[in-house]
Amino acid sequence: MLSRPRSAGRQAGFTIVEALVAIGVLAILASLAAPSFETTLVTFRVRVAAEGLVSGLQLARAEALRRNQPVRFTLTDGRGNWSVATVSPVSTIQEAKGTSAAGVTIAANASQTNVVFLPTGLVDTAAPRIEDINLTTRVPGVNSLRVQVHGGGLVQMCDPAATGSDSRKC
């Protein structure tokens, strides 16, 4: 019978003790990084909620231009839910659920819940309207964001904490 020759020296691989030590070190490092993961996730939720609102406002403006009639954007609650509809006759164009806004508080200025875009793309400034939508959270280290709606129809997302010449400044 043929037998395999034995190789001289040590065999390659890990021992169970070495593997357990490596797993233990990785577990310690992961537990140290976990708090920063929470901050990152909440920052992401705030940004996604703000981008969803900007998208809805831009949709309302685009539909007003396309349909050549006034279109209303309505913030339906403080969780990021919104709808876009024509003013007269009332016809819903799109609704969105702000599911990404868990842990994020969304509040418009002076409790206004809607803004109307005219067929020219401008904002109807004759009626009370949304000018600022503030997105905040209770998690320390997470910046708030603000969505601004200007009379000329410009919709912009900015950071109220930004200072100086920062392009994100409100």
PDB file of C-alpha atoms in Angstrom:
ATOM      1  CA  MET A   1       0.000   0.000   0.000  1.00  0.00           C
ATOM      2  CA  LEU A   2       1.030   3.467  -0.688  1.00  0.00           C
ATOM      3  CA  SER A   3       1.084   5.825   2.186  1.00  0.00           C
ATOM      4  CA  ARG A   4       1.332   9.573   2.213  1.00  0.00           C
ATOM      5  CA  PRO A   5       4.620  10.965   3.297  1.00  0.00           C
ATOM      6  CA  ARG A   6       4.430  12.940   6.501  1.00  0.00           C
ATOM      7  CA  SER A   7       5.601  16.502   6.196  1.00  0.00           C
ATOM      8  CA  ALA A   8       8.081  17.629   8.696  1.00  0.00           C
ATOM      9  CA  GLY A   9       7.172  20.634  10.826  1.00  0.00           C
ATOM     10  CA  ARG A  10       3.949  22.215  11.948  1.00  0.00           C
ATOM     11  CA  GLN A  11       0.637  22.005  10.119  1.00  0.00           C
ATOM     12  CA  ALA A  12      -1.065  25.204   8.919  1.00  0.00           C
ATOM     13  CA  GLY A  13      -4.298  26.474  10.475  1.00  0.00           C
ATOM     14  CA  PHE A  14      -5.771  27.981  13.635  1.00  0.00           C
ATOM     15  CA  THR A  15      -6.247  26.417  16.971  1.00  0.00           C
ATOM     16  CA  ILE A  16      -9.559  26.802  18.764  1.00  0.00           C
ATOM     17  CA  VAL A  17      -7.918  29.043  21.345  1.00  0.00           C
ATOM     18  CA  GLU A  18      -6.582  31.392  18.647  1.00  0.00           C
ATOM     19  CA  ALA A  19      -9.993  31.567  16.966  1.00  0.00           C
ATOM     20  CA  LEU A  20     -11.739  32.360  20.282  1.00  0.00           C
ATOM     21  CA  VAL A  21      -9.237  35.125  21.067  1.00  0.00           C
ATOM     22  CA  ALA A  22      -9.787  36.677  17.623  1.00  0.00           C
ATOM     23  CA  ILE A  23     -13.585  36.529  18.045  1.00  0.00           C
ATOM     24  CA  GLY A  24     -13.284  38.103  21.499  1.00  0.00           C
ATOM     25  CA  VAL A  25     -11.184  40.993  20.176  1.00  0.00           C
ATOM     26  CA  LEU A  26     -13.673  41.586  17.339  1.00  0.00           C
ATOM     27  CA  ALA A  27     -16.581  41.584  19.817  1.00  0.00           C
ATOM     28  CA  ILE A  28     -14.863  44.202  21.986  1.00  0.00           C
ATOM     29  CA  LEU A  29     -14.154  46.424  18.963  1.00  0.00           C
ATOM     30  CA  ALA A  30     -17.761  46.086  17.753  1.00  0.00           C
ATOM     31  CA  SER A  31     -19.126  47.064  21.176  1.00  0.00           C
ATOM     32  CA  LEU A  32     -16.941  50.184  21.167  1.00  0.00           C
ATOM     33  CA  ALA A  33     -18.176  51.182  17.697  1.00  0.00           C
ATOM     34  CA  ALA A  34     -21.901  50.572  18.368  1.00  0.00           C
ATOM     35  CA  PRO A  35     -22.730  54.055  19.771  1.00  0.00           C
ATOM     36  CA  SER A  36     -21.353  55.756  16.662  1.00  0.00           C
ATOM     37  CA  PHE A  37     -23.466  53.450  14.493  1.00  0.00           C
ATOM     38  CA  GLU A  38     -26.609  54.789  16.191  1.00  0.00           C
ATOM     39  CA  THR A  39     -25.581  58.377  15.456  1.00  0.00           C
ATOM     40  CA  THR A  40     -24.873  57.456  11.846  1.00  0.00           C
ATOM     41  CA  LEU A  41     -28.249  55.743  11.440  1.00  0.00           C
ATOM     42  CA  VAL A  42     -30.192  58.675  12.933  1.00  0.00           C
ATOM     43  CA  THR A  43     -28.250  61.151  10.769  1.00  0.00           C
ATOM     44  CA  PHE A  44     -29.189  59.031   7.759  1.00  0.00           C
ATOM     45  CA  ARG A  45     -32.883  59.005   8.794  1.00  0.00           C
ATOM     46  CA  VAL A  46     -32.946  62.804   9.153  1.00  0.00           C
ATOM     47  CA  ARG A  47     -31.341  63.227   5.729  1.00  0.00           C
ATOM     48  CA  VAL A  48     -33.662  60.720   4.016  1.00  0.00           C
ATOM     49  CA  ALA A  49     -36.739  62.386   5.553  1.00  0.00           C
ATOM     50  CA  ALA A  50     -35.536  65.830   4.409  1.00  0.00           C
ATOM     51  CA  GLU A  51     -34.794  64.578   0.902  1.00  0.00           C
ATOM     52  CA  GLY A  52     -38.268  63.017   0.740  1.00  0.00           C
ATOM     53  CA  LEU A  53     -39.868  66.361   1.609  1.00  0.00           C
ATOM     54  CA  VAL A  54     -37.721  68.204  -0.947  1.00  0.00           C
ATOM     55  CA  SER A  55     -38.719  65.627  -3.557  1.00  0.00           C
ATOM     56  CA  GLY A  56     -42.427  66.082  -2.771  1.00  0.00           C
ATOM     57  CA  LEU A  57     -42.192  69.870  -2.915  1.00  0.00           C
ATOM     58  CA  GLN A  58     -40.322  69.737  -6.233  1.00  0.00           C
ATOM     59  CA  LEU A  59     -42.942  67.331  -7.579  1.00  0.00           C
ATOM     60  CA  ALA A  60     -45.719  69.766  -6.621  1.00  0.00           C
ATOM     61  CA  ARG A  61     -43.949  72.640  -8.387  1.00  0.00           C
ATOM     62  CA  ALA A  62     -43.267  70.552 -11.504  1.00  0.00           C
ATOM     63  CA  GLU A  63     -46.893  69.369 -11.652  1.00  0.00           C
ATOM     64  CA  ALA A  64     -48.153  72.960 -11.349  1.00  0.00           C
ATOM     65  CA  LEU A  65     -46.011  73.918 -14.334  1.00  0.00           C
ATOM     66  CA  ARG A  66     -46.932  70.807 -16.329  1.00  0.00           C
ATOM     67  CA  ARG A  67     -50.691  70.984 -15.692  1.00  0.00           C
ATOM     68  CA  ASN A  68     -50.836  74.790 -15.872  1.00  0.00           C
ATOM     69  CA  GLN A  69     -52.923  74.905 -12.684  1.00  0.00           C
ATOM     70  CA  PRO A  70     -52.278  75.397  -8.956  1.00  0.00           C
ATOM     71  CA  VAL A  71     -50.992  72.349  -7.083  1.00  0.00           C
ATOM     72  CA  ARG A  72     -50.903  71.956  -3.296  1.00  0.00           C
ATOM     73  CA  PHE A  73     -48.246  70.172  -1.255  1.00  0.00           C
ATOM     74  CA  THR A  74     -49.637  69.122   2.150  1.00  0.00           C
ATOM     75  CA  LEU A  75     -47.597  67.894   5.100  1.00  0.00           C
ATOM     76  CA  THR A  76     -50.121  65.498   6.620  1.00  0.00           C
ATOM     77  CA  ASP A  77     -48.409  64.812   9.967  1.00  0.00           C
ATOM     78  CA  GLY A  78     -45.187  65.111  11.939  1.00  0.00           C
ATOM     79  CA  ARG A  79     -43.782  61.821  10.645  1.00  0.00           C
ATOM     80  CA  GLY A  80     -42.959  62.890   7.109  1.00  0.00           C
ATOM     81  CA  ASN A  81     -46.203  61.850   5.410  1.00  0.00           C
ATOM     82  CA  TRP A  82     -47.215  64.207   2.617  1.00  0.00           C
ATOM     83  CA  SER A  83     -49.475  64.498  -0.403  1.00  0.00           C
ATOM     84  CA  VAL A  84     -49.530  66.454  -3.647  1.00  0.00           C
ATOM     85  CA  ALA A  85     -52.895  67.335  -5.208  1.00  0.00           C
ATOM     86  CA  THR A  86     -54.424  69.799  -7.627  1.00  0.00           C
ATOM     87  CA  VAL A  87     -56.331  72.638  -5.959  1.00  0.00           C
ATOM     88  CA  SER A  88     -59.484  72.726  -8.067  1.00  0.00           C
ATOM     89  CA  PRO A  89     -60.854  70.195  -8.723  1.00  0.00           C
ATOM     90  CA  VAL A  90     -59.096  68.342  -5.926  1.00  0.00           C
ATOM     91  CA  SER A  91     -57.288  65.389  -7.428  1.00  0.00           C
ATOM     92  CA  THR A  92     -54.498  63.561  -5.615  1.00  0.00           C
ATOM     93  CA  ILE A  93     -51.351  63.260  -7.691  1.00  0.00           C
ATOM     94  CA  GLN A  94     -49.135  61.434  -5.209  1.00  0.00           C
ATOM     95  CA  GLU A  95     -48.984  60.526  -1.518  1.00  0.00           C
ATOM     96  CA  ALA A  96     -45.937  59.408   0.442  1.00  0.00           C
ATOM     97  CA  LYS A  97     -45.442  57.751   3.789  1.00  0.00           C
ATOM     98  CA  GLY A  98     -42.449  58.967   5.771  1.00  0.00           C
ATOM     99  CA  THR A  99     -41.423  55.534   7.040  1.00  0.00           C
ATOM    100  CA  SER A 100     -37.763  56.556   7.170  1.00  0.00           C
ATOM    101  CA  ALA A 101     -38.517  59.260   9.715  1.00  0.00           C
ATOM    102  CA  ALA A 102     -38.541  57.000  12.800  1.00  0.00           C
ATOM    103  CA  GLY A 103     -37.111  59.040  15.666  1.00  0.00           C
ATOM    104  CA  VAL A 104     -37.222  62.246  13.613  1.00  0.00           C
ATOM    105  CA  THR A 105     -39.568  65.118  14.501  1.00  0.00           C
ATOM    106  CA  ILE A 106     -40.880  67.082  11.522  1.00  0.00           C
ATOM    107  CA  ALA A 107     -42.547  70.445  12.119  1.00  0.00           C
ATOM    108  CA  ALA A 108     -43.504  73.249   9.758  1.00  0.00           C
ATOM    109  CA  ASN A 109     -43.387  76.912  10.712  1.00  0.00           C
ATOM    110  CA  ALA A 110     -46.368  78.373  12.569  1.00  0.00           C
ATOM    111  CA  SER A 111     -48.278  75.088  12.247  1.00  0.00           C
ATOM    112  CA  GLN A 112     -48.847  75.623   8.523  1.00  0.00           C
ATOM    113  CA  THR A 113     -49.350  72.349   6.726  1.00  0.00           C
ATOM    114  CA  ASN A 114     -49.449  73.239   3.035  1.00  0.00           C
ATOM    115  CA  VAL A 115     -48.025  75.363   0.266  1.00  0.00           C
ATOM    116  CA  VAL A 116     -49.597  76.061  -3.135  1.00  0.00           C
ATOM    117  CA  PHE A 117     -47.488  76.326  -6.283  1.00  0.00           C
ATOM    118  CA  LEU A 118     -49.001  78.473  -9.038  1.00  0.00           C
ATOM    119  CA  PRO A 119     -48.935  77.519 -12.754  1.00  0.00           C
ATOM    120  CA  THR A 120     -45.898  79.803 -13.120  1.00  0.00           C
ATOM    121  CA  GLY A 121     -43.929  77.719 -10.588  1.00  0.00           C
ATOM    122  CA  LEU A 122     -44.055  80.496  -8.007  1.00  0.00           C
ATOM    123  CA  VAL A 123     -45.484  80.030  -4.524  1.00  0.00           C
ATOM    124  CA  ASP A 124     -48.910  81.498  -3.724  1.00  0.00           C
ATOM    125  CA  THR A 125     -47.806  84.019  -1.080  1.00  0.00           C
ATOM    126  CA  ALA A 126     -51.311  85.440  -0.534  1.00  0.00           C
ATOM    127  CA  ALA A 127     -52.303  82.645   1.872  1.00  0.00           C
ATOM    128  CA  PRO A 128     -50.538  81.314   4.977  1.00  0.00           C
ATOM    129  CA  ARG A 129     -48.062  78.689   3.819  1.00  0.00           C
ATOM    130  CA  ILE A 130     -45.133  76.505   4.743  1.00  0.00           C
ATOM    131  CA  GLU A 131     -41.887  78.457   4.622  1.00  0.00           C
ATOM    132  CA  ASP A 132     -39.659  76.224   6.751  1.00  0.00           C
ATOM    133  CA  ILE A 133     -39.898  72.570   7.709  1.00  0.00           C
ATOM    134  CA  ASN A 134     -37.575  71.654  10.584  1.00  0.00           C
ATOM    135  CA  LEU A 135     -36.343  68.093  11.050  1.00  0.00           C
ATOM    136  CA  THR A 136     -34.931  67.400  14.506  1.00  0.00           C
ATOM    137  CA  THR A 137     -34.044  64.455  16.722  1.00  0.00           C
ATOM    138  CA  ARG A 138     -33.196  63.915  20.382  1.00  0.00           C
ATOM    139  CA  VAL A 139     -29.996  62.001  19.667  1.00  0.00           C
ATOM    140  CA  PRO A 140     -26.959  64.093  20.661  1.00  0.00           C
ATOM    141  CA  GLY A 141     -24.438  64.746  17.927  1.00  0.00           C
ATOM    142  CA  VAL A 142     -26.983  64.682  15.099  1.00  0.00           C
ATOM    143  CA  ASN A 143     -27.496  67.950  13.240  1.00  0.00           C
ATOM    144  CA  SER A 144     -31.007  69.129  12.497  1.00  0.00           C
ATOM    145  CA  LEU A 145     -31.940  69.936   8.919  1.00  0.00           C
ATOM    146  CA  ARG A 146     -34.348  72.496   7.496  1.00  0.00           C
ATOM    147  CA  VAL A 147     -36.273  72.480   4.233  1.00  0.00           C
ATOM    148  CA  GLN A 148     -37.051  75.998   3.013  1.00  0.00           C
ATOM    149  CA  VAL A 149     -39.681  76.997   0.460  1.00  0.00           C
ATOM    150  CA  HIS A 150     -39.007  80.425  -1.051  1.00  0.00           C
ATOM    151  CA  GLY A 151     -41.619  82.620  -2.737  1.00  0.00           C
ATOM    152  CA  GLY A 152     -39.929  82.213  -6.105  1.00  0.00           C
ATOM    153  CA  GLY A 153     -40.542  78.455  -5.956  1.00  0.00           C
ATOM    154  CA  LEU A 154     -37.028  77.482  -4.874  1.00  0.00           C
ATOM    155  CA  VAL A 155     -36.970  74.498  -2.514  1.00  0.00           C
ATOM    156  CA  GLN A 156     -33.750  74.033  -0.580  1.00  0.00           C
ATOM    157  CA  MET A 157     -32.407  71.797   2.181  1.00  0.00           C
ATOM    158  CA  CYS A 158     -30.002  73.433   4.621  1.00  0.00           C
ATOM    159  CA  ASP A 159     -28.284  72.946   7.977  1.00  0.00           C
ATOM    160  CA  PRO A 160     -29.263  75.505  10.656  1.00  0.00           C
ATOM    161  CA  ALA A 161     -26.052  74.724  12.575  1.00  0.00           C
ATOM    162  CA  ALA A 162     -23.778  75.559   9.625  1.00  0.00           C
ATOM    163  CA  THR A 163     -21.883  78.834   9.951  1.00  0.00           C
ATOM    164  CA  GLY A 164     -19.687  81.135   7.934  1.00  0.00           C
ATOM    165  CA  SER A 165     -19.292  80.440   4.245  1.00  0.00           C
ATOM    166  CA  ASP A 166     -20.534  76.841   4.475  1.00  0.00           C
ATOM    167  CA  SER A 167     -22.762  76.135   1.456  1.00  0.00           C
ATOM    168  CA  ARG A 168     -25.205  74.211   3.693  1.00  0.00           C
ATOM    169  CA  LYS A 169     -25.922  77.332   5.763  1.00  0.00           C
ATOM    170  CA  CYS A 170     -29.559  78.438   5.988  1.00  0.00           C
TER     171      CYS A 170
END
